[in-house]
PDB file of C-alpha atoms in Angstrom:
ATOM      1  CA  ILE A   1      -1.981  13.158  18.979  1.00 56.00           C
ATOM      2  CA  ASP A   2       0.041  15.433  18.423  1.00 67.00           C
ATOM      3  CA  VAL A   3       0.344  14.698  14.643  1.00 67.00           C
ATOM      4  CA  SER A   4      -3.216  14.505  14.907  1.00 69.00           C
ATOM      5  CA  ARG A   5      -3.771  17.549  16.306  1.00 68.00           C
ATOM      6  CA  TYR A   6      -1.057  19.138  13.929  1.00 67.00           C
ATOM      7  CA  ALA A   7      -2.987  17.786  11.153  1.00 66.00           C
ATOM      8  CA  ALA A   8      -6.485  19.002  12.753  1.00 73.00           C
ATOM      9  CA  THR A   9      -7.267  14.987  11.347  1.00 81.00           C
ATOM     10  CA  PRO A  10      -8.823  12.239  13.945  1.00 82.00           C
ATOM     11  CA  ALA A  11      -6.214  10.016  16.070  1.00 85.00           C
ATOM     12  CA  ASP A  12      -7.292   7.151  14.222  1.00 87.00           C
ATOM     13  CA  TYR A  13      -6.124   7.575  10.974  1.00 89.00           C
ATOM     14  CA  VAL A  14      -2.420   8.254  12.094  1.00 87.00           C
ATOM     15  CA  ILE A  15      -2.475   5.893  13.982  1.00 87.00           C
ATOM     16  CA  ALA A  16      -4.247   3.234  11.596  1.00 88.00           C
ATOM     17  CA  GLY A  17      -1.668   4.465   8.850  1.00 89.00           C
ATOM     18  CA  ALA A  18       1.477   4.131  10.399  1.00 89.00           C
ATOM     19  CA  LEU A  19       1.534   1.158  10.863  1.00 86.00           C
ATOM     20  CA  PRO A  20       2.081   0.402   6.971  1.00 87.00           C
ATOM     21  CA  VAL A  21       4.064   3.276   6.446  1.00 89.00           C
ATOM     22  CA  LEU A  22       6.564   2.052   9.434  1.00 86.00           C
ATOM     23  CA  SER A  23       5.729  -1.487   7.844  1.00 83.00           C
ATOM     24  CA  GLY A  24       7.188  -0.218   4.703  1.00 84.00           C
ATOM     25  CA  ILE A  25       9.960   1.922   5.269  1.00 83.00           C
ATOM     26  CA  THR A  26      11.975  -0.924   7.300  1.00 81.00           C
ATOM     27  CA  GLY A  27      11.032  -3.563   4.815  1.00 74.00           C
ATOM     28  CA  GLY A  28       8.892  -5.359   6.114  1.00 68.00           C
ATOM     29  CA  MET A  29      10.486  -5.492   9.770  1.00 74.00           C
ATOM     30  CA  LEU A  30       8.521  -4.838  11.899  1.00 74.00           C
ATOM     31  CA  VAL A  31       6.837  -8.042  13.526  1.00 78.00           C
ATOM     32  CA  ALA A  32       3.713  -8.600  16.437  1.00 79.00           C
ATOM     33  CA  GLN A  33       4.924 -11.697  18.222  1.00 82.00           C
ATOM     34  CA  ILE A  34       1.500 -14.095  18.055  1.00 81.00           C
ATOM     35  CA  THR A  35       2.839 -16.402  20.343  1.00 86.00           C
ATOM     36  CA  GLU A  36       5.567 -17.918  21.382  1.00 85.00           C
ATOM     37  CA  SER A  37       5.705 -19.940  18.632  1.00 83.00           C
ATOM     38  CA  HIS A  38       4.214 -17.495  15.915  1.00 80.00           C
ATOM     39  CA  ALA A  39       5.430 -13.973  14.428  1.00 77.00           C
ATOM     40  CA  GLN A  40       3.850 -11.688  12.017  1.00 75.00           C
ATOM     41  CA  PRO A  41       4.982  -9.048   9.956  1.00 76.00           C
ATOM     42  CA  VAL A  42       3.199  -6.396  10.160  1.00 77.00           C
ATOM     43  CA  ILE A  43       1.936  -5.683   6.487  1.00 82.00           C
ATOM     44  CA  ILE A  44      -1.284  -5.260   6.321  1.00 80.00           C
ATOM     45  CA  PRO A  45      -3.330  -2.872   4.029  1.00 84.00           C
ATOM     46  CA  THR A  46      -5.091  -0.009   5.716  1.00 90.00           C
ATOM     47  CA  VAL A  47      -8.183   1.726   4.075  1.00 91.00           C
ATOM     48  CA  LEU A  48      -8.537   5.771   6.348  1.00 91.00           C
ATOM     49  CA  LEU A  49     -12.306   5.462   5.638  1.00 88.00           C
ATOM     50  CA  GLY A  50     -15.056   7.986   5.755  1.00 86.00           C
ATOM     51  CA  PRO A  51     -17.136  10.678   3.900  1.00 83.00           C
ATOM     52  CA  PRO A  52     -15.515  13.739   1.547  1.00 82.00           C
ATOM     53  CA  GLY A  53     -14.353  16.906   4.321  1.00 81.00           C
ATOM     54  CA  ALA A  54     -12.763  13.653   6.948  1.00 83.00           C
ATOM     55  CA  ASN A  55      -9.539  14.961   5.952  1.00 86.00           C
ATOM     56  CA  LYS A  56      -8.360  12.192   5.228  1.00 88.00           C
ATOM     57  CA  THR A  57      -5.538  12.682   2.504  1.00 86.00           C
ATOM     58  CA  GLY A  58      -4.660  15.485   5.315  1.00 86.00           C
ATOM     59  CA  ALA A  59      -2.619  11.697   7.614  1.00 88.00           C
ATOM     60  CA  MET A  60      -1.229  11.010   4.681  1.00 88.00           C
ATOM     61  CA  ARG A  61       0.409  14.100   4.111  1.00 88.00           C
ATOM     62  CA  ALA A  62       1.507  14.342   7.855  1.00 88.00           C
ATOM     63  CA  PHE A  63       4.018  10.907   7.121  1.00 89.00           C
ATOM     64  CA  GLU A  64       5.290  13.333   4.259  1.00 90.00           C
ATOM     65  CA  PRO A  65       8.342  14.560   5.853  1.00 90.00           C
ATOM     66  CA  ALA A  66       9.361  11.665   7.334  1.00 89.00           C
ATOM     67  CA  ILE A  67       9.311  10.302   3.765  1.00 91.00           C
ATOM     68  CA  GLU A  68      10.910  13.096   1.387  1.00 93.00           C
ATOM     69  CA  ALA A  69      13.721  12.239   3.887  1.00 93.00           C
ATOM     70  CA  ILE A  70      14.343   9.054   3.269  1.00 90.00           C
ATOM     71  CA  GLU A  71      13.834   9.384  -0.654  1.00 91.00           C
ATOM     72  CA  ALA A  72      16.291  12.627  -0.125  1.00 94.00           C
ATOM     73  CA  GLU A  73      18.523  10.270   1.152  1.00 92.00           C
ATOM     74  CA  ILE A  74      18.255   7.541  -1.086  1.00 91.00           C
ATOM     75  CA  GLY A  75      18.797  10.339  -4.132  1.00 92.00           C
ATOM     76  CA  THR A  76      21.859  11.418  -3.126  1.00 94.00           C
ATOM     77  CA  ALA A  77      23.063   7.628  -2.694  1.00 92.00           C
ATOM     78  CA  HIS A  78      21.475   7.577  -5.803  1.00 91.00           C
ATOM     79  CA  ALA A  79      23.849  10.380  -7.612  1.00 94.00           C
ATOM     80  CA  THR A  80      27.074   8.774  -6.348  1.00 94.00           C
ATOM     81  CA  GLN A  81      26.158   5.701  -7.316  1.00 91.00           C
ATOM     82  CA  MET A  82      25.284   7.423 -10.868  1.00 92.00           C
ATOM     83  CA  ALA A  83      28.394   9.209 -11.610  1.00 92.00           C
ATOM     84  CA  LEU A  84      30.733   6.218 -10.167  1.00 91.00           C
ATOM     85  CA  HIS A  85      29.081   4.388 -13.024  1.00 88.00           C
ATOM     86  CA  GLU A  86      29.128   7.124 -15.467  1.00 88.00           C
ATOM     87  CA  ALA A  87      33.443   6.996 -14.394  1.00 87.00           C
ATOM     88  CA  THR A  88      33.193   3.052 -14.807  1.00 86.00           C
ATOM     89  CA  VAL A  89      31.115   2.854 -18.298  1.00 83.00           C
ATOM     90  CA  SER A  90      33.411   5.524 -20.042  1.00 81.00           C
ATOM     91  CA  GLN A  91      36.035   3.256 -20.063  1.00 81.00           C
ATOM     92  CA  LEU A  92      35.129   0.074 -21.288  1.00 82.00           C
ATOM     93  CA  PRO A  93      33.417   0.012 -25.247  1.00 82.00           C
ATOM     94  CA  LYS A  94      29.743   0.383 -25.964  1.00 76.00           C
ATOM     95  CA  GLY A  95      28.567  -3.831 -26.597  1.00 73.00           C
ATOM     96  CA  SER A  96      30.224  -4.482 -22.544  1.00 77.00           C
ATOM     97  CA  ARG A  97      28.792  -1.499 -20.293  1.00 77.00           C
ATOM     98  CA  PRO A  98      26.673  -2.423 -17.375  1.00 82.00           C
ATOM     99  CA  LYS A  99      22.761  -1.126 -16.969  1.00 82.00           C
ATOM    100  CA  ALA A 100      22.704   2.342 -14.567  1.00 85.00           C
ATOM    101  CA  PRO A 101      21.816   1.344 -11.337  1.00 86.00           C
ATOM    102  CA  ALA A 102      18.171   1.835 -10.338  1.00 85.00           C
ATOM    103  CA  ARG A 103      17.411   4.199  -8.143  1.00 88.00           C
ATOM    104  CA  GLU A 104      15.193   2.816  -4.497  1.00 88.00           C
ATOM    105  CA  LEU A 105      11.596   3.538  -4.203  1.00 89.00           C
ATOM    106  CA  VAL A 106       9.955   4.171   0.100  1.00 89.00           C
ATOM    107  CA  ARG A 107       6.223   4.212  -1.959  1.00 91.00           C
ATOM    108  CA  LEU A 108       4.461   3.500  -5.246  1.00 89.00           C
ATOM    109  CA  SER A 109       1.677   5.488  -6.661  1.00 87.00           C
ATOM    110  CA  ASP A 110       1.323   3.537  -9.855  1.00 84.00           C
ATOM    111  CA  PHE A 111       0.745   0.733  -8.083  1.00 83.00           C
ATOM    112  CA  THR A 112       0.163  -2.298 -10.390  1.00 79.00           C
ATOM    113  CA  ALA A 113       1.339  -5.929  -9.606  1.00 77.00           C
ATOM    114  CA  GLU A 114       4.228  -5.470 -12.703  1.00 79.00           C
ATOM    115  CA  SER A 115       5.230  -1.983 -11.347  1.00 83.00           C
ATOM    116  CA  ALA A 116       5.403  -3.195  -7.249  1.00 83.00           C
ATOM    117  CA  ALA A 117       7.647  -6.280  -8.400  1.00 82.00           C
ATOM    118  CA  PHE A 118      10.305  -3.981 -10.663  1.00 83.00           C
ATOM    119  CA  ALA A 119       9.985  -1.227  -7.701  1.00 86.00           C
ATOM    120  CA  LEU A 120      11.194  -5.085  -5.210  1.00 84.00           C
ATOM    121  CA  HIS A 121      13.714  -6.291  -6.937  1.00 82.00           C
ATOM    122  CA  ARG A 122      15.919  -3.642  -7.137  1.00 80.00           C
ATOM    123  CA  ASN A 123      15.149  -2.099  -3.729  1.00 80.00           C
ATOM    124  CA  ASN A 124      16.874  -3.102  -0.221  1.00 69.00           C
ATOM    125  CA  ARG A 125      13.974  -2.138   1.645  1.00 72.00           C
ATOM    126  CA  GLY A 126      10.369  -2.198   1.299  1.00 77.00           C
ATOM    127  CA  LEU A 127       7.847  -0.400  -0.201  1.00 86.00           C
ATOM    128  CA  ILE A 128       4.562   1.425  -0.091  1.00 89.00           C
ATOM    129  CA  ALA A 129       2.140   1.245  -1.711  1.00 88.00           C
ATOM    130  CA  TRP A 130       0.616   4.911  -1.628  1.00 90.00           C
ATOM    131  CA  LEU A 131      -2.172   5.080  -3.277  1.00 88.00           C
ATOM    132  CA  PRO A 132      -4.567   8.248  -2.077  1.00 86.00           C
ATOM    133  CA  GLU A 133      -7.949   6.893  -3.555  1.00 86.00           C
ATOM    134  CA  PHE A 134      -9.245   3.814  -2.894  1.00 85.00           C
ATOM    135  CA  ALA A 135     -11.104   4.161  -6.509  1.00 78.00           C
ATOM    136  CA  ALA A 136      -8.035   4.105  -8.318  1.00 76.00           C
ATOM    137  CA  LEU A 137      -7.520  -0.125  -7.623  1.00 76.00           C
ATOM    138  CA  GLY A 138     -11.162  -0.535  -8.233  1.00 71.00           C
ATOM    139  CA  PRO A 139     -10.455  -1.818 -11.670  1.00 71.00           C
ATOM    140  CA  GLN A 140      -7.762  -3.720 -11.266  1.00 73.00           C
ATOM    141  CA  LEU A 141      -9.259  -4.745  -8.730  1.00 74.00           C
ATOM    142  CA  GLY A 142     -12.217  -5.516 -10.268  1.00 69.00           C
ATOM    143  CA  LEU A 143     -15.275  -4.208  -9.300  1.00 64.00           C
ATOM    144  CA  ASN A 144     -18.521  -3.104 -10.227  1.00 53.00           C
ATOM    145  CA  GLY A 145     -17.502  -6.126 -13.367  1.00 49.00           C
ATOM    146  CA  GLU A 146     -15.042  -3.547 -15.111  1.00 47.00           C
ATOM    147  CA  GLN A 147     -12.857  -6.304 -14.968  1.00 45.00           C
ATOM    148  CA  GLY A 148     -13.061 -10.075 -14.794  1.00 46.00           C
ATOM    149  CA  TYR A 149     -11.335 -12.528 -11.964  1.00 45.00           C
ATOM    150  CA  SER A 150      -8.441 -14.107 -14.613  1.00 48.00           C
ATOM    151  CA  LYS A 151      -7.426 -10.316 -15.287  1.00 53.00           C
ATOM    152  CA  ALA A 152      -8.079  -8.261 -12.057  1.00 57.00           C
ATOM    153  CA  GLY A 153      -6.100 -12.412 -10.274  1.00 61.00           C
ATOM    154  CA  SER A 154      -2.513 -10.815 -10.030  1.00 67.00           C
ATOM    155  CA  MET A 155      -3.496  -8.225  -8.265  1.00 74.00           C
ATOM    156  CA  ARG A 156      -5.585  -9.177  -5.605  1.00 76.00           C
ATOM    157  CA  ALA A 157      -3.112 -12.511  -5.452  1.00 74.00           C
ATOM    158  CA  MET A 158       0.230 -10.104  -4.245  1.00 72.00           C
ATOM    159  CA  LEU A 159      -2.605  -8.023  -2.347  1.00 73.00           C
ATOM    160  CA  LEU A 160      -4.028 -11.209  -0.484  1.00 74.00           C
ATOM    161  CA  THR A 161       0.534 -11.881  -0.988  1.00 68.00           C
ATOM    162  CA  ALA A 162       1.754  -9.007   0.599  1.00 62.00           C
ATOM    163  CA  ALA A 163      -0.862  -8.717   3.234  1.00 55.00           C
ATOM    164  CA  PHE A 164       0.430 -12.381   4.724  1.00 59.00           C
ATOM    165  CA  ASP A 165       4.036 -12.745   5.306  1.00 64.00           C
ATOM    166  CA  GLY A 166       6.167 -10.987   2.495  1.00 71.00           C
ATOM    167  CA  GLY A 167       8.025 -14.101   1.682  1.00 71.00           C
ATOM    168  CA  SER A 168      10.812 -13.924  -0.872  1.00 74.00           C
ATOM    169  CA  THR A 169       8.677 -14.801  -4.535  1.00 77.00           C
ATOM    170  CA  VAL A 170       9.821 -15.109  -7.826  1.00 79.00           C
ATOM    171  CA  TYR A 171       7.606 -12.912 -10.576  1.00 77.00           C
ATOM    172  CA  SER A 172       7.375 -13.466 -14.010  1.00 75.00           C
ATOM    173  CA  ARG A 173       6.589 -11.017 -16.365  1.00 64.00           C
ATOM    174  CA  ARG A 174       4.383 -11.774 -19.271  1.00 60.00           C
ATOM    175  CA  SER A 175       6.938  -9.890 -21.907  1.00 58.00           C
ATOM    176  CA  ALA A 176       7.987 -12.720 -24.721  1.00 46.00           C
ATOM    177  CA  GLY A 177      11.642 -13.280 -23.287  1.00 57.00           C
ATOM    178  CA  ASP A 178      12.149 -11.691 -20.460  1.00 70.00           C
ATOM    179  CA  ALA A 179      13.414 -12.701 -17.699  1.00 77.00           C
ATOM    180  CA  PRO A 180      11.297 -13.569 -14.395  1.00 80.00           C
ATOM    181  CA  LEU A 181      11.754 -11.390 -11.363  1.00 80.00           C
ATOM    182  CA  SER A 182      13.660 -12.957  -8.135  1.00 79.00           C
ATOM    183  CA  ILE A 183      12.211 -10.719  -4.664  1.00 81.00           C
ATOM    184  CA  ARG A 184      13.608 -11.264  -1.571  1.00 76.00           C
ATOM    185  CA  GLN A 185      10.627  -9.514   0.855  1.00 76.00           C
ATOM    186  CA  PHE A 186       7.512  -9.118  -1.437  1.00 77.00           C
ATOM    187  CA  ALA A 187       6.758  -6.560   1.907  1.00 78.00           C
ATOM    188  CA  THR A 188       4.072  -3.436  -0.296  1.00 83.00           C
ATOM    189  CA  PRO A 189       1.695  -2.400   2.717  1.00 85.00           C
ATOM    190  CA  VAL A 190      -1.120  -0.280   0.969  1.00 87.00           C
ATOM    191  CA  ILE A 191      -2.050   2.913   2.393  1.00 90.00           C
ATOM    192  CA  THR A 192      -5.195   4.806   1.171  1.00 90.00           C
ATOM    193  CA  THR A 193      -7.706   6.416   1.945  1.00 91.00           C
ATOM    194  CA  ALA A 194     -11.940   5.944   0.360  1.00 87.00           C
ATOM    195  CA  GLN A 195     -15.348   6.887   1.218  1.00 84.00           C
ATOM    196  CA  PRO A 196     -17.332   4.556   2.378  1.00 82.00           C
ATOM    197  CA  ASP A 197     -19.372   3.791  -1.185  1.00 79.00           C
ATOM    198  CA  VAL A 198     -16.513   2.824  -2.833  1.00 78.00           C
ATOM    199  CA  PHE A 199     -15.499   1.088  -0.056  1.00 80.00           C
ATOM    200  CA  SER A 200     -18.544  -0.853   0.332  1.00 79.00           C
ATOM    201  CA  GLU A 201     -18.190  -1.895  -3.788  1.00 74.00           C
ATOM    202  CA  LEU A 202     -15.745  -4.836  -2.475  1.00 72.00           C
ATOM    203  CA  LEU A 203     -17.094  -5.722   0.724  1.00 73.00           C
ATOM    204  CA  ARG A 204     -19.459  -6.408  -1.633  1.00 73.00           C
ATOM    205  CA  SER A 205     -17.845  -7.881  -4.468  1.00 71.00           C
ATOM    206  CA  PRO A 206     -19.099 -11.303  -5.724  1.00 72.00           C
ATOM    207  CA  ILE A 207     -15.284 -12.311  -6.040  1.00 72.00           C
ATOM    208  CA  ARG A 208     -14.448 -14.395  -2.745  1.00 72.00           C
ATOM    209  CA  ASP A 209     -11.062 -15.122  -1.746  1.00 75.00           C
ATOM    210  CA  GLY A 210     -10.652 -12.923   1.217  1.00 76.00           C
ATOM    211  CA  LEU A 211      -9.398  -9.607  -0.111  1.00 78.00           C
ATOM    212  CA  SER A 212     -11.293  -7.571   1.883  1.00 76.00           C
ATOM    213  CA  ASP A 213     -10.716  -9.428   5.626  1.00 78.00           C
ATOM    214  CA  ARG A 214      -7.375  -7.933   4.925  1.00 80.00           C
ATOM    215  CA  PHE A 215      -7.467  -4.682   4.901  1.00 84.00           C
ATOM    216  CA  LEU A 216      -7.514  -2.832   8.761  1.00 86.00           C
ATOM    217  CA  ILE A 217     -10.225  -0.228   7.979  1.00 88.00           C
ATOM    218  CA  ALA A 218      -9.634   3.408   9.954  1.00 89.00           C
ATOM    219  CA  MET A 219     -13.082   3.847  10.902  1.00 84.00           C
ATOM    220  CA  PRO A 220     -13.549   7.450  13.243  1.00 82.00           C
ATOM    221  CA  ARG A 221     -16.973   7.994  14.489  1.00 69.00           C
ATOM    222  CA  TYR A 222     -18.893  11.219  13.146  1.00 56.00           C
ATOM    223  CA  ASP A 223     -22.014  10.766  15.124  1.00 48.00           C
ATOM    224  CA  CYS A 224     -20.549  10.717  18.480  1.00 43.00           C
ATOM    225  CA  ALA A 225     -23.389  14.079  19.207  1.00 40.00           C
ATOM    226  CA  ARG A 226     -26.046  11.768  19.111  1.00 43.00           C
ATOM    227  CA  ALA A 227     -28.199   9.729  21.990  1.00 41.00           C
ATOM    228  CA  ALA A 228     -26.948   6.576  22.871  1.00 46.00           C
ATOM    229  CA  GLY A 229     -28.988   3.383  21.086  1.00 50.00           C
ATOM    230  CA  GLU A 230     -29.997   5.023  18.171  1.00 47.00           C
ATOM    231  CA  PRO A 231     -28.676   3.584  15.177  1.00 49.00           C
ATOM    232  CA  PRO A 232     -25.771   4.739  13.152  1.00 48.00           C
ATOM    233  CA  SER A 233     -26.475   6.935  10.175  1.00 48.00           C
ATOM    234  CA  ARG A 234     -24.247   7.700   7.590  1.00 51.00           C
ATOM    235  CA  PRO A 235     -22.160   7.339   6.202  1.00 51.00           C
ATOM    236  CA  TYR A 236     -21.337   4.454   8.076  1.00 56.00           C
ATOM    237  CA  ALA A 237     -24.709   2.352   8.386  1.00 58.00           C
ATOM    238  CA  HIS A 238     -23.913   0.450   4.965  1.00 55.00           C
ATOM    239  CA  VAL A 239     -20.839   0.261   5.692  1.00 59.00           C
ATOM    240  CA  ARG A 240     -20.824  -1.643   8.648  1.00 56.00           C
ATOM    241  CA  ALA A 241     -23.670  -3.560   7.297  1.00 58.00           C
ATOM    242  CA  ASP A 242     -21.676  -5.192   4.544  1.00 56.00           C
ATOM    243  CA  LEU A 243     -18.613  -5.843   7.027  1.00 55.00           C
ATOM    244  CA  VAL A 244     -21.304  -7.694   9.014  1.00 49.00           C
ATOM    245  CA  GLU A 245     -22.655 -10.319   6.456  1.00 53.00           C
ATOM    246  CA  ALA A 246     -19.012  -9.909   4.609  1.00 47.00           C
TER     247      ALA A 246
END
């Protein structure tokens, strides 16, 4: 609540956004014990839904200081690794020099199936898919007919897999001669923002693979002053209808 007041953003956004952020930072180790025999990693694609001016981006920015502190620690450790690497390879013939150590990522904005696989392959932690605008995912998810299912399928399949259990997997790269990438834990929770009309496109998509059901939707009420019993006003009425239909 204090964070939401400081960021001047609804508490719904901060509470819902904390789940993918914490899950990504901890590498999917945040677990919900559903029953005595079933534990479910909290790897939840989360969308902060609201009209323009709702300060959805402000909620995401509220998490940036903590994320940037972790990124700074990773940067310091990587600089040390690079110094050791350079000292080692300088003594070796060019043909036998190992690759430089890759820097781990905490969040990924250039979010594609392949970029996520590359980042997770070298990470010892999870990865936050940090997407300030859900609309940027539209072409990759095959919305509005921008891509067929064959092209959008890999991204949708990745989100569905990441939303379930964050288990190990092998990502086969398309480039000829490239070795598959072994990923220890496919933990890639998504945090994104969207306007109601844009997210409704996913709900109304003809591709029925359950992707829209995987999103946790933070949808604060902005019509609290309306009289009891009155129908919900725009911008949420049609989203609620689409949710019911989906």
